[in-house]
GROMACS .gro file of C-alpha atoms in nm:
model
  336
    1ALA     CA    1   1.761  10.430  -4.014
    2TYR     CA    2   1.990  10.433  -3.711
    3ARG     CA    3   2.236  10.201  -3.880
    4ALA     CA    4   2.236  10.413  -4.195
    5ALA     CA    5   2.296  10.731  -3.993
    6CYS     CA    6   2.588  10.579  -3.804
    7VAL     CA    7   2.747  10.432  -4.115
    8SER     CA    8   2.704  10.766  -4.292
    9ALA     CA    9   2.866  10.949  -4.002
   10ILE     CA   10   3.162  10.713  -3.998
   11ARG     CA   11   3.207  10.751  -4.373
   12LEU     CA   12   3.184  11.132  -4.372
   13ALA     CA   13   3.346  11.216  -4.042
   14SER     CA   14   3.566  10.986  -3.839
   15GLU     CA   15   3.609  10.621  -3.760
   16GLU     CA   16   3.415  10.676  -3.438
   17GLY     CA   17   3.123  10.830  -3.624
   18ASP     CA   18   3.132  11.168  -3.450
   19LEU     CA   19   3.032  11.470  -3.659
   20TRP     CA   20   3.175  11.805  -3.545
   21SER     CA   21   3.131  12.165  -3.649
   22GLU     CA   22   3.410  12.328  -3.850
   23ASP     CA   23   3.545  12.508  -3.542
   24LYS     CA   24   3.535  12.179  -3.345
   25LYS     CA   25   3.336  12.347  -3.069
   26ARG     CA   26   3.006  12.174  -3.134
   27CYS     CA   27   2.930  11.807  -3.187
   28TYR     CA   28   2.640  11.757  -3.425
   29ARG     CA   29   2.636  11.383  -3.383
   30LYS     CA   30   2.793  11.166  -3.114
   31VAL     CA   31   2.795  10.790  -3.157
   32ILE     CA   32   2.840  10.606  -2.829
   33ARG     CA   33   2.913  10.234  -2.827
   34ILE     CA   34   2.846  10.055  -2.500
   35LYS     CA   35   2.994   9.708  -2.511
   36ALA     CA   36   2.909   9.421  -2.278
   37GLU     CA   37   3.260   9.453  -2.136
   38ASP     CA   38   3.176   9.809  -2.028
   39SER     CA   39   2.930   9.673  -1.772
   40PRO     CA   40   3.061   9.746  -1.420
   41ASN     CA   41   2.966   9.390  -1.328
   42VAL     CA   42   3.196   9.251  -1.599
   43GLN     CA   43   3.471   9.500  -1.519
   44TYR     CA   44   3.460   9.407  -1.152
   45ALA     CA   45   3.509   9.040  -1.241
   46ARG     CA   46   3.806   9.129  -1.463
   47ALA     CA   47   3.956   9.333  -1.179
   48GLU     CA   48   3.923   9.032  -0.948
   49MET     CA   49   4.098   8.814  -1.204
   50ALA     CA   50   4.379   9.070  -1.240
   51LEU     CA   51   4.441   9.030  -0.866
   52GLY     CA   52   4.458   8.652  -0.905
   53LYS     CA   53   4.114   8.591  -0.760
   54ALA     CA   54   3.831   8.384  -0.903
   55PRO     CA   55   3.539   8.597  -1.026
   56SER     CA   56   3.277   8.629  -0.754
   57ASN     CA   57   2.997   8.713  -1.001
   58ARG     CA   58   2.909   9.007  -0.780
   59THR     CA   59   2.637   9.237  -0.916
   60LEU     CA   60   2.728   9.603  -0.870
   61ILE     CA   61   2.440   9.736  -1.081
   62PRO     CA   62   2.130   9.515  -1.118
   63GLY     CA   63   1.995   9.487  -1.471
   64LEU     CA   64   2.333   9.512  -1.642
   65LYS     CA   65   2.506   9.209  -1.788
   66GLY     CA   66   2.695   9.008  -1.530
   67TRP     CA   67   3.017   8.813  -1.571
   68GLU     CA   68   2.857   8.469  -1.573
   69LEU     CA   69   2.601   8.566  -1.839
   70TYR     CA   70   2.869   8.744  -2.041
   71GLN     CA   71   3.084   8.429  -2.043
   72LYS     CA   72   2.785   8.216  -2.142
   73HIS     CA   73   2.700   8.442  -2.436
   74ARG     CA   74   3.062   8.450  -2.554
   75LYS     CA   75   3.058   8.072  -2.573
   76THR     CA   76   2.709   8.011  -2.708
   77TRP     CA   77   2.608   8.307  -2.928
   78ASP     CA   78   2.693   8.293  -3.298
   79LYS     CA   79   2.951   8.542  -3.431
   80VAL     CA   80   2.685   8.773  -3.575
   81ARG     CA   81   2.497   8.801  -3.246
   82GLN     CA   82   2.822   8.850  -3.053
   83CYS     CA   83   2.926   9.129  -3.287
   84ILE     CA   84   2.600   9.315  -3.234
   85GLY     CA   85   2.494   9.219  -2.882
   86LEU     CA   86   2.832   9.206  -2.706
   87ASP     CA   87   3.070   9.424  -2.907
   88ALA     CA   88   2.822   9.700  -3.008
   89GLN     CA   89   2.927   9.683  -3.372
   90PHE     CA   90   2.727   9.656  -3.691
   91TYR     CA   91   2.801   9.319  -3.847
   92LYS     CA   92   2.974   9.368  -4.181
   93GLY     CA   93   2.786   9.195  -4.454
   94ALA     CA   94   2.460   9.181  -4.255
   95GLN     CA   95   2.274   9.281  -4.570
   96ASN     CA   96   2.399   8.954  -4.724
   97LEU     CA   97   2.241   8.736  -4.457
   98LEU     CA   98   1.908   8.559  -4.510
   99PHE     CA   99   1.815   8.590  -4.143
  100PRO     CA  100   1.962   8.907  -3.988
  101THR     CA  101   2.001   8.908  -3.611
  102GLU     CA  102   1.740   9.181  -3.575
  103TRP     CA  103   1.479   8.957  -3.738
  104LEU     CA  104   1.575   8.661  -3.521
  105ASN     CA  105   1.553   8.874  -3.206
  106ILE     CA  106   1.203   8.987  -3.303
  107ALA     CA  107   1.101   8.627  -3.378
  108GLU     CA  108   1.236   8.512  -3.042
  109GLY     CA  109   1.061   8.790  -2.852
  110TYR     CA  110   0.731   8.729  -3.030
  111ALA     CA  111   0.745   8.357  -2.950
  112ARG     CA  112   0.742   8.439  -2.578
  113SER     CA  113   0.399   8.600  -2.616
  114LEU     CA  114   0.245   8.293  -2.780
  115PRO     CA  115   0.073   8.001  -2.602
  116LYS     CA  116   0.306   7.704  -2.577
  117ARG     CA  117   0.029   7.454  -2.649
  118ARG     CA  118  -0.112   7.501  -3.000
  119ASN     CA  119  -0.230   7.275  -3.278
  120GLY     CA  120   0.018   7.239  -3.561
  121LYS     CA  121  -0.055   7.322  -3.924
  122ALA     CA  122   0.251   7.161  -4.084
  123MET     CA  123   0.558   6.951  -4.002
  124GLY     CA  124   0.895   6.930  -4.174
  125VAL     CA  125   1.111   6.620  -4.132
  126ASP     CA  126   1.479   6.614  -4.227
  127PRO     CA  127   1.592   6.250  -4.195
  128ALA     CA  128   1.937   6.155  -4.070
  129GLU     CA  129   2.209   6.092  -4.325
  130GLY     CA  130   2.535   5.939  -4.209
  131GLY     CA  131   2.606   6.065  -3.858
  132ASP     CA  132   2.357   6.354  -3.880
  133SER     CA  133   2.043   6.392  -3.671
  134THR     CA  134   1.681   6.355  -3.774
  135SER     CA  135   1.493   6.679  -3.708
  136PHE     CA  136   1.118   6.732  -3.675
  137CYS     CA  137   0.979   7.087  -3.690
  138ILE     CA  138   0.613   7.168  -3.616
  139VAL     CA  139   0.469   7.508  -3.709
  140ASP     CA  140   0.145   7.701  -3.734
  141GLU     CA  141   0.079   8.042  -3.886
  142PHE     CA  142   0.216   8.213  -3.574
  143GLY     CA  143   0.553   8.038  -3.560
  144ILE     CA  144   0.738   7.727  -3.448
  145ILE     CA  145   0.557   7.517  -3.191
  146ASP     CA  146   0.816   7.245  -3.142
  147LEU     CA  147   1.151   7.135  -3.283
  148GLN     CA  148   1.307   6.802  -3.198
  149SER     CA  149   1.643   6.672  -3.318
  150LEU     CA  150   1.783   6.332  -3.230
  151LYS     CA  151   2.004   6.050  -3.353
  152THR     CA  152   1.803   5.773  -3.517
  153PRO     CA  153   2.026   5.471  -3.576
  154ASP     CA  154   1.705   5.266  -3.579
  155THR     CA  155   1.534   5.412  -3.886
  156ALA     CA  156   1.199   5.265  -3.777
  157GLU     CA  157   1.197   5.530  -3.503
  158VAL     CA  158   1.158   5.802  -3.767
  159VAL     CA  159   0.829   5.653  -3.885
  160GLY     CA  160   0.696   5.602  -3.534
  161ARG     CA  161   0.794   5.946  -3.411
  162THR     CA  162   0.644   6.114  -3.718
  163ILE     CA  163   0.305   5.954  -3.651
  164ALA     CA  164   0.327   6.031  -3.279
  165LEU     CA  165   0.406   6.399  -3.336
  166ALA     CA  166   0.131   6.431  -3.598
  167LYS     CA  167  -0.117   6.290  -3.346
  168LEU     CA  168   0.014   6.508  -3.064
  169TYR     CA  169  -0.018   6.831  -3.263
  170ASN     CA  170  -0.324   6.731  -3.471
  171ILE     CA  171  -0.144   6.763  -3.805
  172GLU     CA  172  -0.308   6.609  -4.109
  173PRO     CA  173  -0.078   6.362  -4.293
  174GLN     CA  174  -0.069   6.563  -4.617
  175TYR     CA  175   0.085   6.853  -4.428
  176VAL     CA  176   0.389   6.647  -4.323
  177LEU     CA  177   0.679   6.707  -4.563
  178PHE     CA  178   0.996   6.494  -4.580
  179ASP     CA  179   1.326   6.579  -4.743
  180ARG     CA  180   1.350   6.311  -5.010
  181GLY     CA  181   1.722   6.257  -4.947
  182GLY     CA  182   1.880   6.080  -4.652
  183GLY     CA  183   1.624   5.802  -4.661
  184GLY     CA  184   1.327   6.038  -4.659
  185LYS     CA  185   1.162   5.871  -4.956
  186GLN     CA  186   1.186   5.531  -4.791
  187HIS     CA  187   1.036   5.666  -4.467
  188ALA     CA  188   0.752   5.829  -4.660
  189ASP     CA  189   0.685   5.506  -4.849
  190GLN     CA  190   0.655   5.315  -4.521
  191LEU     CA  191   0.417   5.577  -4.383
  192ARG     CA  192   0.199   5.569  -4.693
  193GLN     CA  193   0.174   5.192  -4.665
  194GLN     CA  194   0.017   5.256  -4.324
  195GLY     CA  195  -0.231   5.503  -4.474
  196PHE     CA  196  -0.036   5.811  -4.360
  197MET     CA  197  -0.024   6.001  -4.691
  198CYS     CA  198   0.266   6.239  -4.633
  199GLU     CA  199   0.466   6.426  -4.899
  200THR     CA  200   0.833   6.436  -5.005
  201ILE     CA  201   1.038   6.702  -5.178
  202GLY     CA  202   1.398   6.726  -5.301
  203PHE     CA  203   1.617   7.020  -5.202
  204GLY     CA  204   1.811   6.992  -5.527
  205GLU     CA  205   1.517   6.991  -5.764
  206ALA     CA  206   1.411   7.292  -5.970
  207ALA     CA  207   1.219   7.571  -5.801
  208THR     CA  208   0.867   7.595  -5.941
  209PRO     CA  209   0.566   7.802  -5.834
  210GLU     CA  210   0.299   7.616  -5.641
  211ARG     CA  211  -0.047   7.694  -5.516
  212LYS     CA  212  -0.044   7.890  -5.189
  213ARG     CA  213  -0.260   7.816  -4.889
  214GLY     CA  214  -0.502   8.083  -4.770
  215LEU     CA  215  -0.373   8.171  -4.425
  216LYS     CA  216  -0.539   8.490  -4.298
  217THR     CA  217  -0.262   8.577  -4.055
  218LEU     CA  218   0.007   8.580  -4.325
  219LYS     CA  219   0.017   8.899  -4.530
  220GLU     CA  220  -0.045   8.835  -4.898
  221ARG     CA  221   0.196   9.107  -5.003
  222LYS     CA  222   0.481   8.917  -4.839
  223LEU     CA  223   0.407   8.614  -5.047
  224ASP     CA  224   0.358   8.824  -5.358
  225ASP     CA  225   0.701   8.978  -5.305
  226GLU     CA  226   0.850   8.632  -5.255
  227ASP     CA  227   0.719   8.529  -5.596
  228ARG     CA  228   0.926   8.801  -5.762
  229TYR     CA  229   1.248   8.630  -5.662
  230ALA     CA  230   1.420   8.384  -5.892
  231TYR     CA  231   1.571   8.083  -5.722
  232LYS     CA  232   1.840   7.849  -5.847
  233ASN     CA  233   1.684   7.542  -5.686
  234ARG     CA  234   1.428   7.428  -5.434
  235ARG     CA  235   1.663   7.470  -5.136
  236ALA     CA  236   1.713   7.837  -5.220
  237GLN     CA  237   1.338   7.878  -5.269
  238MET     CA  238   1.259   7.723  -4.932
  239TYR     CA  239   1.514   7.933  -4.744
  240GLY     CA  240   1.413   8.245  -4.936
  241THR     CA  241   1.048   8.189  -4.846
  242ALA     CA  242   1.132   8.144  -4.478
  243SER     CA  243   1.343   8.460  -4.488
  244VAL     CA  244   1.053   8.662  -4.629
  245LEU     CA  245   0.826   8.525  -4.357
  246LEU     CA  246   1.056   8.659  -4.083
  247ASP     CA  247   1.097   9.001  -4.247
  248THR     CA  248   0.893   9.255  -4.048
  249SER     CA  249   0.992   9.559  -4.254
  250MET     CA  250   0.661   9.565  -4.441
  251ASP     CA  251   0.447   9.529  -4.130
  252PRO     CA  252   0.603   9.533  -3.780
  253ASP     CA  253   0.296   9.354  -3.644
  254ASP     CA  254   0.325   9.063  -3.886
  255LYS     CA  255   0.563   8.836  -3.695
  256PHE     CA  256   0.663   8.471  -3.695
  257GLY     CA  257   0.783   8.325  -3.367
  258ILE     CA  258   1.095   8.116  -3.310
  259PRO     CA  259   1.112   8.008  -2.943
  260ASP     CA  260   1.427   7.912  -2.755
  261HIS     CA  261   1.307   7.657  -2.500
  262ASN     CA  262   1.531   7.365  -2.603
  263ASP     CA  263   1.874   7.290  -2.747
  264ALA     CA  264   1.740   7.212  -3.095
  265LEU     CA  265   1.578   7.556  -3.120
  266PHE     CA  266   1.894   7.721  -2.993
  267GLU     CA  267   2.091   7.536  -3.262
  268LEU     CA  268   1.835   7.640  -3.524
  269ARG     CA  269   1.892   8.006  -3.443
  270ARG     CA  270   2.269   7.961  -3.465
  271GLN     CA  271   2.236   7.801  -3.809
  272LEU     CA  272   1.991   8.059  -3.945
  273ALA     CA  273   2.209   8.348  -3.828
  274LEU     CA  274   2.492   8.231  -4.055
  275MET     CA  275   2.289   8.155  -4.370
  276PRO     CA  276   2.420   8.372  -4.657
  277LYS     CA  277   2.213   8.540  -4.927
  278LYS     CA  278   2.391   8.489  -5.259
  279PHE     CA  279   2.299   8.556  -5.621
  280ASP     CA  280   2.442   8.403  -5.937
  281GLN     CA  281   2.517   8.582  -6.265
  282GLU     CA  282   2.158   8.540  -6.375
  283GLY     CA  283   2.027   8.710  -6.061
  284ARG     CA  284   1.896   8.389  -5.907
  285MET     CA  285   1.929   8.344  -5.534
  286TYR     CA  286   2.122   8.037  -5.424
  287LEU     CA  287   2.280   7.876  -5.120
  288PRO     CA  288   2.616   7.700  -5.103
  289PRO     CA  289   2.586   7.322  -5.146
  290LYS     CA  290   2.541   7.113  -4.836
  291ASP     CA  291   2.833   6.886  -4.932
  292LYS     CA  292   3.127   6.899  -5.171
  293ARG     CA  293   3.021   6.829  -5.528
  294SER     CA  294   3.355   6.655  -5.590
  295GLU     CA  295   3.677   6.584  -5.403
  296ASN     CA  296   3.856   6.861  -5.593
  297SER     CA  297   3.589   7.125  -5.529
  298ASN     CA  298   3.709   7.450  -5.366
  299GLU     CA  299   3.354   7.572  -5.302
  300THR     CA  300   3.270   7.639  -4.938
  301THR     CA  301   2.982   7.418  -4.827
  302LEU     CA  302   2.704   7.481  -4.576
  303LYS     CA  303   2.852   7.215  -4.349
  304GLU     CA  304   3.185   7.401  -4.347
  305MET     CA  305   3.017   7.735  -4.280
  306LEU     CA  306   2.801   7.602  -3.996
  307GLY     CA  307   3.040   7.343  -3.859
  308CYS     CA  308   2.768   7.078  -3.896
  309SER     CA  309   2.485   6.964  -4.119
  310PRO     CA  310   2.191   7.211  -4.123
  311ASP     CA  311   1.946   6.948  -3.996
  312GLU     CA  312   1.740   7.182  -3.778
  313ALA     CA  313   1.734   7.458  -4.040
  314ASP     CA  314   1.631   7.216  -4.315
  315ALA     CA  315   1.343   7.082  -4.104
  316PHE     CA  316   1.234   7.440  -4.033
  317VAL     CA  317   1.220   7.548  -4.397
  318LEU     CA  318   1.044   7.224  -4.492
  319ALA     CA  319   0.773   7.299  -4.236
  320VAL     CA  320   0.740   7.660  -4.350
  321TYR     CA  321   0.717   7.554  -4.713
  322ARG     CA  322   0.436   7.309  -4.640
  323LEU     CA  323   0.264   7.572  -4.424
  324LEU     CA  324   0.255   7.818  -4.712
  325TYR     CA  325   0.203   7.591  -5.011
  326GLN     CA  326  -0.075   7.345  -5.085
  327PRO     CA  327   0.014   6.973  -5.087
  328LYS     CA  328  -0.048   6.771  -5.399
  329LYS     CA  329  -0.392   6.625  -5.447
  330ARG     CA  330  -0.407   6.259  -5.351
  331ILE     CA  331  -0.633   6.017  -5.170
  332LEU     CA  332  -0.572   6.098  -4.806
  333GLY     CA  333  -0.548   5.837  -4.536
  334ALA     CA  334  -0.605   5.864  -4.166
  335ILE     CA  335  -0.337   5.825  -3.903
  336ALA     CA  336  -0.307   5.460  -3.815
   0.00000   0.00000   0.00000
């Protein structure tokens, strides 16, 4: 509502958003933007630099953003979060993002209220391909419990770490989901040979409805709304489902936590904040391809948009998908 009011004021009145009476004596609406650079602590550091001094990081007013933190956020926050959190501007095109900054902030705040040690309900594994990293994401109905991302030149480490994490977080094998590409099928085959009956799925395959799990803490109307969407492929379906899960507009108390206690989780947030929401001519939601379809393709890829492969994001949506949807029926084995 606040955003709509400000945008309306800017459109009807002035670029600053102020709305005045006809005689210009009364201001009906005054929009004030307080940027991070307006903090006296930041201004003091800039004044020191103007005099040729190194910033002392002195705090004039406690509680306001300091120079050191301001510099850190300029270097580490994604462009959407900088626009909103540092420059006090509404990000243009925010309605076309799958994971708006407001949702991610809520998810991050909610994660701080959750116990760090919880049993997992599902795990997504995005295996390394080329020079990418292998990412493991563990979730329950309240949010992400753990996210690990590492280089795995020894592919046998993927199998071993998968079993170790499943044991650590008490995840049943059928609730471990691999991306079929990047060697995922081979890893899953090795695990099944050991009696660890995990599942695989292909991001490029067709999106089809599957049987949902009955999780009491997840609102059924969210999932019902998700079913109304049409998706171009499974990748779009997975990201669309995760987006719906983070949307608190239907029920502010129905949250999903995304913590920030390690570099992999920080990278996950950066990737999610840039994910676009696109629709084709048939009204189906889709995402840009991960890689170029051909050498002559002019289509912007996810790797180009993010500056890297979406390993952490892919593992996250794999975990969420397995959390929400029932695995296929098969003879289940125990963890070796």
